[in-house]
Amino acid sequence: MARQKKTVITCAITGAIHTPTMSDALPYTYDDIATQAMEAAEAGASILHLHARNNETGAPSVDVKDFTPFLPRIKQATDAVVNISTGGSLTLSIQERITPAKTFSPEMCSMNMGSMNFSFHPLAKRYNDDDWKFDWEKDYVANSDGNIFRNTFRDIKEAAETLAPHDIKFEHECYDVGHLYNLKFCMDIGLFKAPVFIQFIFGILGGIGPEIDNLIFMKRTADRLFGDDYRWSVLGAGGSQMSLGTTASQMGGNVRVGLEDSLFISRGKLAESNAQQVAKIRKIVEALGCEVATPDEAREMLDLKGGDRVAF
Ligand code: KMH
Ligand code: ZN
């Protein structure tokens, strides 16, 4: 695959893994999500991957009413590509999970490419019972060892077909090598059109580990399966965020950072904001001799429909 000229930085602002107790920087109110998204765009993120949360409790939400207060604000203040998650709940159905994307018709949305264990229960041990800020947090984290993140072929087909009229480019979340084969199968039956955008994900408990060998394995497998028909980015969860992002950039790939994926800016030090992580990876990318893509350059690289064709 020809080496791309620019590097796309995606910033995943809040997600559904971390909870308010874990970091004061994690945005969960409508205001904080909007502000941190705008600051991340200002710092160099051309794609903003967005989940919603309950404005009062910070609990992850896929309710349309929890997206409505911040999406137009972000659109008005930035030119960044808005990417809405369809993976914001480990318990709700695929139809419920895709409702925000169906409603707001963004330029991009996530598409999780396989069913898997998806757990963050070890984080619960870091806190005492009276540390938790909100009632829901402890059980949410501790009980994630019972989660199955369901993304069957039928779910994927239903999501792809429901969203097809919206011309949304998917961020194909691939947490293991098998997910690449799932994606290839789905492309072969006509669900997704090239170039597909693959997010190689490392370090989620239930997925492939955050070793460089695994990144090379994923990339080599994708080269074999998709040839020139794909673009790629790397998400290292937790402590592997910056190191794997750096390796991805050296290999000519794109990078995802953000407090959804890691709360840290360096070993043992909490990040102050999403923008701080974007600024750090931007510096690294530029030091490696690459240029960061503007939102319009990202649109061209990923063949997006354009910011004027969204419904918010
Ligand atoms: N939380 C990430 C590991 C989604 O939103 O659909 C993957 C993710 C999934 O961002
Ligand atoms: Zn997400």
mmCIF file of N, CA and C in Angstrom, residues 58-155:
data_model
loop_
_atom_site.group_PDB
_atom_site.id
_atom_site.type_symbol
_atom_site.label_atom_id
_atom_site.label_comp_id
_atom_site.label_asym_id
_atom_site.label_seq_id
_atom_site.Cartn_x
_atom_site.Cartn_y
_atom_site.Cartn_z
ATOM 1 N N GLY A 58 -22.915 11.051 34.683
ATOM 2 C CA GLY A 58 -21.764 10.600 33.902
ATOM 3 C C GLY A 58 -21.897 9.166 33.391
ATOM 4 N N ALA A 59 -23.046 8.524 33.608
ATOM 5 C CA ALA A 59 -23.213 7.142 33.119
ATOM 6 C C ALA A 59 -23.267 7.141 31.592
ATOM 7 N N PRO A 60 -22.611 6.170 30.943
ATOM 8 C CA PRO A 60 -22.652 6.094 29.486
ATOM 9 C C PRO A 60 -24.090 6.035 28.982
ATOM 10 N N SER A 61 -24.349 6.708 27.866
ATOM 11 C CA SER A 61 -25.707 6.782 27.338
ATOM 12 C C SER A 61 -25.679 6.671 25.818
ATOM 13 N N VAL A 62 -26.690 5.982 25.260
ATOM 14 C CA VAL A 62 -26.848 6.010 23.800
ATOM 15 C C VAL A 62 -28.153 6.728 23.455
ATOM 16 N N ASP A 63 -28.676 7.459 24.426
ATOM 17 C CA ASP A 63 -29.928 8.185 24.243
ATOM 18 C C ASP A 63 -29.683 9.421 23.362
ATOM 19 N N VAL A 64 -30.500 9.546 22.318
ATOM 20 C CA VAL A 64 -30.364 10.679 21.394
ATOM 21 C C VAL A 64 -30.390 12.017 22.141
ATOM 22 N N LYS A 65 -31.202 12.079 23.184
ATOM 23 C CA LYS A 65 -31.334 13.365 23.894
ATOM 24 C C LYS A 65 -30.029 13.762 24.607
ATOM 25 N N ASP A 66 -29.139 12.799 24.823
ATOM 26 C CA ASP A 66 -27.854 13.139 25.439
ATOM 27 C C ASP A 66 -26.791 13.535 24.411
ATOM 28 N N PHE A 67 -27.084 13.371 23.122
ATOM 29 C CA PHE A 67 -26.183 13.866 22.071
ATOM 30 C C PHE A 67 -26.596 15.270 21.607
ATOM 31 N N THR A 68 -27.903 15.510 21.642
ATOM 32 C CA THR A 68 -28.442 16.747 21.059
ATOM 33 C C THR A 68 -27.795 18.021 21.611
ATOM 34 N N PRO A 69 -27.500 18.100 22.903
ATOM 35 C CA PRO A 69 -26.952 19.367 23.403
ATOM 36 C C PRO A 69 -25.528 19.678 22.931
ATOM 37 N N PHE A 70 -24.743 18.654 22.557
ATOM 38 C CA PHE A 70 -23.360 19.018 22.195
ATOM 39 C C PHE A 70 -23.030 18.909 20.709
ATOM 40 N N LEU A 71 -23.747 18.087 19.937
ATOM 41 C CA LEU A 71 -23.351 17.920 18.529
ATOM 42 C C LEU A 71 -23.378 19.237 17.739
ATOM 43 N N PRO A 72 -24.468 20.020 17.802
ATOM 44 C CA PRO A 72 -24.475 21.261 17.013
ATOM 45 C C PRO A 72 -23.408 22.255 17.474
ATOM 46 N N ARG A 73 -23.145 22.255 18.754
ATOM 47 C CA ARG A 73 -22.105 23.178 19.266
ATOM 48 C C ARG A 73 -20.743 22.834 18.678
ATOM 49 N N ILE A 74 -20.455 21.546 18.622
ATOM 50 C CA ILE A 74 -19.155 21.117 18.076
ATOM 51 C C ILE A 74 -19.091 21.440 16.586
ATOM 52 N N LYS A 75 -20.188 21.185 15.904
ATOM 53 C CA LYS A 75 -20.221 21.454 14.460
ATOM 54 C C LYS A 75 -20.010 22.946 14.174
ATOM 55 N N GLN A 76 -20.674 23.779 14.969
ATOM 56 C CA GLN A 76 -20.550 25.223 14.719
ATOM 57 C C GLN A 76 -19.157 25.762 15.030
ATOM 58 N N ALA A 77 -18.512 25.168 16.023
ATOM 59 C CA ALA A 77 -17.234 25.721 16.476
ATOM 60 C C ALA A 77 -16.023 25.138 15.763
ATOM 61 N N THR A 78 -16.181 23.980 15.107
ATOM 62 C CA THR A 78 -15.008 23.353 14.486
ATOM 63 C C THR A 78 -15.384 22.829 13.103
ATOM 64 N N ASP A 79 -14.321 22.504 12.353
ATOM 65 C CA ASP A 79 -14.534 21.891 11.047
ATOM 66 C C ASP A 79 -14.282 20.383 11.141
ATOM 67 N N ALA A 80 -14.041 19.903 12.354
ATOM 68 C CA ALA A 80 -13.641 18.498 12.522
ATOM 69 C C ALA A 80 -14.751 17.547 12.089
ATOM 70 N N VAL A 81 -14.317 16.370 11.669
ATOM 71 C CA VAL A 81 -15.252 15.309 11.290
ATOM 72 C C VAL A 81 -15.850 14.713 12.557
ATOM 73 N N VAL A 82 -17.170 14.639 12.606
ATOM 74 C CA VAL A 82 -17.820 14.024 13.760
ATOM 75 C C VAL A 82 -18.097 12.548 13.471
ATOM 76 N N ASN A 83 -17.637 11.727 14.404
ATOM 77 C CA ASN A 83 -17.769 10.277 14.332
ATOM 78 C C ASN A 83 -18.563 9.844 15.570
ATOM 79 N N ILE A 84 -19.749 9.287 15.362
ATOM 80 C CA ILE A 84 -20.603 8.899 16.495
ATOM 81 C C ILE A 84 -20.455 7.403 16.767
ATOM 82 N N SER A 85 -20.245 7.066 18.013
ATOM 83 C CA SER A 85 -20.086 5.659 18.387
ATOM 84 C C SER A 85 -21.389 4.881 18.203
ATOM 85 N N THR A 86 -21.246 3.631 17.755
ATOM 86 C CA THR A 86 -22.389 2.701 17.786
ATOM 87 C C THR A 86 -22.084 1.569 18.770
ATOM 88 N N GLY A 87 -21.047 1.786 19.589
ATOM 89 C CA GLY A 87 -20.641 0.744 20.545
ATOM 90 C C GLY A 87 -20.729 1.230 21.973
ATOM 91 N N GLY A 88 -21.646 2.142 22.223
ATOM 92 C CA GLY A 88 -21.665 2.819 23.524
ATOM 93 C C GLY A 88 -22.298 2.051 24.662
ATOM 94 N N SER A 89 -22.741 0.813 24.398
ATOM 95 C CA SER A 89 -23.317 0.018 25.489
ATOM 96 C C SER A 89 -22.978 -1.444 25.266
ATOM 97 N N LEU A 90 -22.665 -2.124 26.363
ATOM 98 C CA LEU A 90 -22.350 -3.550 26.269
ATOM 99 C C LEU A 90 -23.580 -4.405 26.557
ATOM 100 N N THR A 91 -24.718 -3.766 26.763
ATOM 101 C CA THR A 91 -25.927 -4.528 27.090
ATOM 102 C C THR A 91 -27.088 -4.261 26.122
ATOM 103 N N LEU A 92 -27.106 -3.106 25.485
ATOM 104 C CA LEU A 92 -28.250 -2.768 24.626
ATOM 105 C C LEU A 92 -28.134 -3.424 23.252
ATOM 106 N N SER A 93 -29.258 -3.487 22.538
ATOM 107 C CA SER A 93 -29.290 -4.132 21.222
ATOM 108 C C SER A 93 -28.596 -3.261 20.174
ATOM 109 N N ILE A 94 -28.286 -3.880 19.051
ATOM 110 C CA ILE A 94 -27.629 -3.135 17.970
ATOM 111 C C ILE A 94 -28.530 -1.999 17.484
ATOM 112 N N GLN A 95 -29.844 -2.244 17.426
ATOM 113 C CA GLN A 95 -30.744 -1.175 16.949
ATOM 114 C C GLN A 95 -30.705 0.024 17.898
ATOM 115 N N GLU A 96 -30.660 -0.251 19.195
ATOM 116 C CA GLU A 96 -30.564 0.869 20.149
ATOM 117 C C GLU A 96 -29.213 1.580 19.999
ATOM 118 N N ARG A 97 -28.173 0.790 19.802
ATOM 119 C CA ARG A 97 -26.823 1.384 19.710
ATOM 120 C C ARG A 97 -26.633 2.243 18.462
ATOM 121 N N ILE A 98 -27.347 1.889 17.373
ATOM 122 C CA ILE A 98 -27.144 2.689 16.153
ATOM 123 C C ILE A 98 -28.128 3.859 16.036
ATOM 124 N N THR A 99 -29.051 3.961 16.973
ATOM 125 C CA THR A 99 -30.055 5.037 16.862
ATOM 126 C C THR A 99 -29.432 6.437 16.776
ATOM 127 N N PRO A 100 -28.422 6.769 17.583
ATOM 128 C CA PRO A 100 -27.829 8.114 17.424
ATOM 129 C C PRO A 100 -27.247 8.334 16.012
ATOM 130 N N ALA A 101 -26.575 7.322 15.455
ATOM 131 C CA ALA A 101 -26.006 7.489 14.105
ATOM 132 C C ALA A 101 -27.124 7.640 13.066
ATOM 133 N N LYS A 102 -28.184 6.857 13.249
ATOM 134 C CA LYS A 102 -29.328 6.923 12.328
ATOM 135 C C LYS A 102 -30.003 8.298 12.421
ATOM 136 N N THR A 103 -30.047 8.840 13.616
ATOM 137 C CA THR A 103 -30.735 10.115 13.837
ATOM 138 C C THR A 103 -29.920 11.293 13.312
ATOM 139 N N PHE A 104 -28.607 11.267 13.575
ATOM 140 C CA PHE A 104 -27.795 12.457 13.277
ATOM 141 C C PHE A 104 -27.013 12.352 11.964
ATOM 142 N N SER A 105 -26.995 11.164 11.372
ATOM 143 C CA SER A 105 -26.351 10.968 10.069
ATOM 144 C C SER A 105 -24.972 11.643 9.975
ATOM 145 N N PRO A 106 -24.053 11.288 10.854
ATOM 146 C CA PRO A 106 -22.729 11.943 10.855
ATOM 147 C C PRO A 106 -21.891 11.493 9.654
ATOM 148 N N GLU A 107 -20.739 12.125 9.485
ATOM 149 C CA GLU A 107 -19.838 11.697 8.409
ATOM 150 C C GLU A 107 -19.261 10.310 8.689
ATOM 151 N N MET A 108 -19.063 10.007 9.969
ATOM 152 C CA MET A 108 -18.508 8.704 10.343
ATOM 153 C C MET A 108 -19.230 8.141 11.560
ATOM 154 N N CYS A 109 -19.197 6.822 11.692
ATOM 155 C CA CYS A 109 -19.593 6.199 12.963
ATOM 156 C C CYS A 109 -18.793 4.912 13.130
ATOM 157 N N SER A 110 -18.738 4.441 14.361
ATOM 158 C CA SER A 110 -17.970 3.213 14.595
ATOM 159 C C SER A 110 -18.775 1.994 14.156
ATOM 160 N N MET A 111 -18.061 0.910 13.872
ATOM 161 C CA MET A 111 -18.691 -0.373 13.528
ATOM 162 C C MET A 111 -17.789 -1.460 14.114
ATOM 163 N N ASN A 112 -18.290 -2.104 15.159
ATOM 164 C CA ASN A 112 -17.473 -3.093 15.865
ATOM 165 C C ASN A 112 -17.563 -4.433 15.147
ATOM 166 N N MET A 113 -16.408 -5.031 14.865
ATOM 167 C CA MET A 113 -16.353 -6.098 13.869
ATOM 168 C C MET A 113 -16.352 -7.515 14.420
ATOM 169 N N GLY A 114 -16.755 -7.679 15.687
ATOM 170 C CA GLY A 114 -16.889 -9.043 16.200
ATOM 171 C C GLY A 114 -17.376 -9.063 17.622
ATOM 172 N N SER A 115 -17.910 -10.199 18.035
ATOM 173 C CA SER A 115 -18.344 -10.370 19.428
ATOM 174 C C SER A 115 -17.145 -10.813 20.263
ATOM 175 N N MET A 116 -17.131 -10.389 21.509
ATOM 176 C CA MET A 116 -15.938 -10.652 22.328
ATOM 177 C C MET A 116 -16.216 -10.399 23.807
ATOM 178 N N ASN A 117 -15.370 -10.963 24.675
ATOM 179 C CA ASN A 117 -15.327 -10.475 26.051
ATOM 180 C C ASN A 117 -14.805 -9.048 25.987
ATOM 181 N N PHE A 118 -15.320 -8.178 26.845
ATOM 182 C CA PHE A 118 -14.852 -6.778 26.822
ATOM 183 C C PHE A 118 -14.905 -6.318 28.268
ATOM 184 N N SER A 119 -13.751 -6.344 28.918
ATOM 185 C CA SER A 119 -13.785 -6.116 30.357
ATOM 186 C C SER A 119 -12.756 -5.097 30.837
ATOM 187 N N PHE A 120 -13.167 -4.396 31.868
ATOM 188 C CA PHE A 120 -12.251 -3.460 32.530
ATOM 189 C C PHE A 120 -12.363 -3.631 34.040
ATOM 190 N N HIS A 121 -12.849 -4.833 34.454
ATOM 191 C CA HIS A 121 -13.074 -5.058 35.887
ATOM 192 C C HIS A 121 -11.829 -4.899 36.753
ATOM 193 N N PRO A 122 -10.610 -5.157 36.238
ATOM 194 C CA PRO A 122 -9.446 -4.963 37.124
ATOM 195 C C PRO A 122 -9.315 -3.521 37.643
ATOM 196 N N LEU A 123 -9.897 -2.562 36.922
ATOM 197 C CA LEU A 123 -9.805 -1.157 37.382
ATOM 198 C C LEU A 123 -10.535 -0.957 38.711
ATOM 199 N N ALA A 124 -11.535 -1.777 38.984
ATOM 200 C CA ALA A 124 -12.343 -1.580 40.205
ATOM 201 C C ALA A 124 -11.489 -1.712 41.464
ATOM 202 N N LYS A 125 -10.469 -2.541 41.386
ATOM 203 C CA LYS A 125 -9.642 -2.795 42.582
ATOM 204 C C LYS A 125 -8.827 -1.579 43.013
ATOM 205 N N ARG A 126 -8.696 -0.620 42.118
ATOM 206 C CA ARG A 126 -7.883 0.570 42.454
ATOM 207 C C ARG A 126 -8.599 1.536 43.380
ATOM 208 N N TYR A 127 -9.901 1.297 43.636
ATOM 209 C CA TYR A 127 -10.677 2.271 44.413
ATOM 210 C C TYR A 127 -11.303 1.613 45.637
ATOM 211 N N ASN A 128 -11.388 2.378 46.728
ATOM 212 C CA ASN A 128 -12.114 1.909 47.910
ATOM 213 C C ASN A 128 -13.593 2.198 47.710
ATOM 214 N N ASP A 129 -14.409 1.509 48.516
ATOM 215 C CA ASP A 129 -15.855 1.662 48.370
ATOM 216 C C ASP A 129 -16.307 3.114 48.457
ATOM 217 N N ASP A 130 -15.686 3.893 49.346
ATOM 218 C CA ASP A 130 -16.166 5.278 49.486
ATOM 219 C C ASP A 130 -15.462 6.262 48.541
ATOM 220 N N ASP A 131 -14.626 5.747 47.640
ATOM 221 C CA ASP A 131 -13.999 6.633 46.643
ATOM 222 C C ASP A 131 -14.980 6.991 45.519
ATOM 223 N N TRP A 132 -15.924 6.076 45.227
ATOM 224 C CA TRP A 132 -16.743 6.241 44.022
ATOM 225 C C TRP A 132 -17.627 7.481 44.136
ATOM 226 N N LYS A 133 -17.621 8.295 43.077
ATOM 227 C CA LYS A 133 -18.409 9.540 43.106
ATOM 228 C C LYS A 133 -19.896 9.267 42.893
ATOM 229 N N PHE A 134 -20.234 8.282 42.071
ATOM 230 C CA PHE A 134 -21.639 8.008 41.741
ATOM 231 C C PHE A 134 -21.962 6.533 42.009
ATOM 232 N N ASP A 135 -23.238 6.311 42.361
ATOM 233 C CA ASP A 135 -23.698 4.962 42.739
ATOM 234 C C ASP A 135 -23.429 3.888 41.679
ATOM 235 N N TRP A 136 -23.595 4.248 40.426
ATOM 236 C CA TRP A 136 -23.561 3.241 39.360
ATOM 237 C C TRP A 136 -22.147 2.734 39.055
ATOM 238 N N GLU A 137 -21.128 3.505 39.445
ATOM 239 C CA GLU A 137 -19.787 3.258 38.917
ATOM 240 C C GLU A 137 -19.175 1.908 39.327
ATOM 241 N N LYS A 138 -19.236 1.619 40.629
ATOM 242 C CA LYS A 138 -18.538 0.420 41.111
ATOM 243 C C LYS A 138 -19.044 -0.846 40.415
ATOM 244 N N ASP A 139 -20.374 -1.023 40.406
ATOM 245 C CA ASP A 139 -20.931 -2.230 39.785
ATOM 246 C C ASP A 139 -20.652 -2.253 38.285
ATOM 247 N N TYR A 140 -20.752 -1.090 37.670
ATOM 248 C CA TYR A 140 -20.509 -1.007 36.221
ATOM 249 C C TYR A 140 -19.111 -1.535 35.883
ATOM 250 N N VAL A 141 -18.146 -1.110 36.677
ATOM 251 C CA VAL A 141 -16.766 -1.505 36.396
ATOM 252 C C VAL A 141 -16.530 -2.950 36.853
ATOM 253 N N ALA A 142 -16.900 -3.247 38.104
ATOM 254 C CA ALA A 142 -16.607 -4.574 38.677
ATOM 255 C C ALA A 142 -17.312 -5.690 37.910
ATOM 256 N N ASN A 143 -18.520 -5.428 37.425
ATOM 257 C CA ASN A 143 -19.285 -6.480 36.741
ATOM 258 C C ASN A 143 -18.959 -6.611 35.259
ATOM 259 N N SER A 144 -18.010 -5.837 34.784
ATOM 260 C CA SER A 144 -17.707 -5.930 33.349
ATOM 261 C C SER A 144 -17.022 -7.264 33.016
ATOM 262 N N ASP A 145 -16.627 -8.036 34.044
ATOM 263 C CA ASP A 145 -16.069 -9.372 33.750
ATOM 264 C C ASP A 145 -17.145 -10.320 33.222
ATOM 265 N N GLY A 146 -18.411 -9.911 33.325
ATOM 266 C CA GLY A 146 -19.500 -10.737 32.776
ATOM 267 C C GLY A 146 -19.965 -10.267 31.408
ATOM 268 N N ASN A 147 -19.304 -9.266 30.858
ATOM 269 C CA ASN A 147 -19.765 -8.688 29.581
ATOM 270 C C ASN A 147 -19.434 -9.534 28.364
ATOM 271 N N ILE A 148 -20.405 -9.653 27.502
ATOM 272 C CA ILE A 148 -20.092 -10.068 26.126
ATOM 273 C C ILE A 148 -20.475 -8.885 25.249
ATOM 274 N N PHE A 149 -19.517 -8.384 24.515
ATOM 275 C CA PHE A 149 -19.791 -7.289 23.583
ATOM 276 C C PHE A 149 -20.286 -7.963 22.310
ATOM 277 N N ARG A 150 -21.606 -7.853 22.085
ATOM 278 C CA ARG A 150 -22.236 -8.631 21.018
ATOM 279 C C ARG A 150 -22.220 -7.878 19.691
ATOM 280 N N ASN A 151 -21.539 -8.437 18.732
ATOM 281 C CA ASN A 151 -21.525 -7.873 17.369
ATOM 282 C C ASN A 151 -21.496 -9.036 16.392
ATOM 283 N N THR A 152 -22.631 -9.729 16.312
ATOM 284 C CA THR A 152 -22.705 -10.903 15.435
ATOM 285 C C THR A 152 -22.727 -10.448 13.968
ATOM 286 N N PHE A 153 -22.553 -11.400 13.072
ATOM 287 C CA PHE A 153 -22.667 -11.051 11.652
ATOM 288 C C PHE A 153 -24.047 -10.453 11.357
ATOM 289 N N ARG A 154 -25.066 -11.001 12.045
ATOM 290 C CA ARG A 154 -26.414 -10.471 11.802
ATOM 291 C C ARG A 154 -26.522 -9.025 12.297
ATOM 292 N N ASP A 155 -25.910 -8.760 13.471
ATOM 293 C CA ASP A 155 -25.913 -7.378 13.995
ATOM 294 C C ASP A 155 -25.204 -6.423 13.031
#
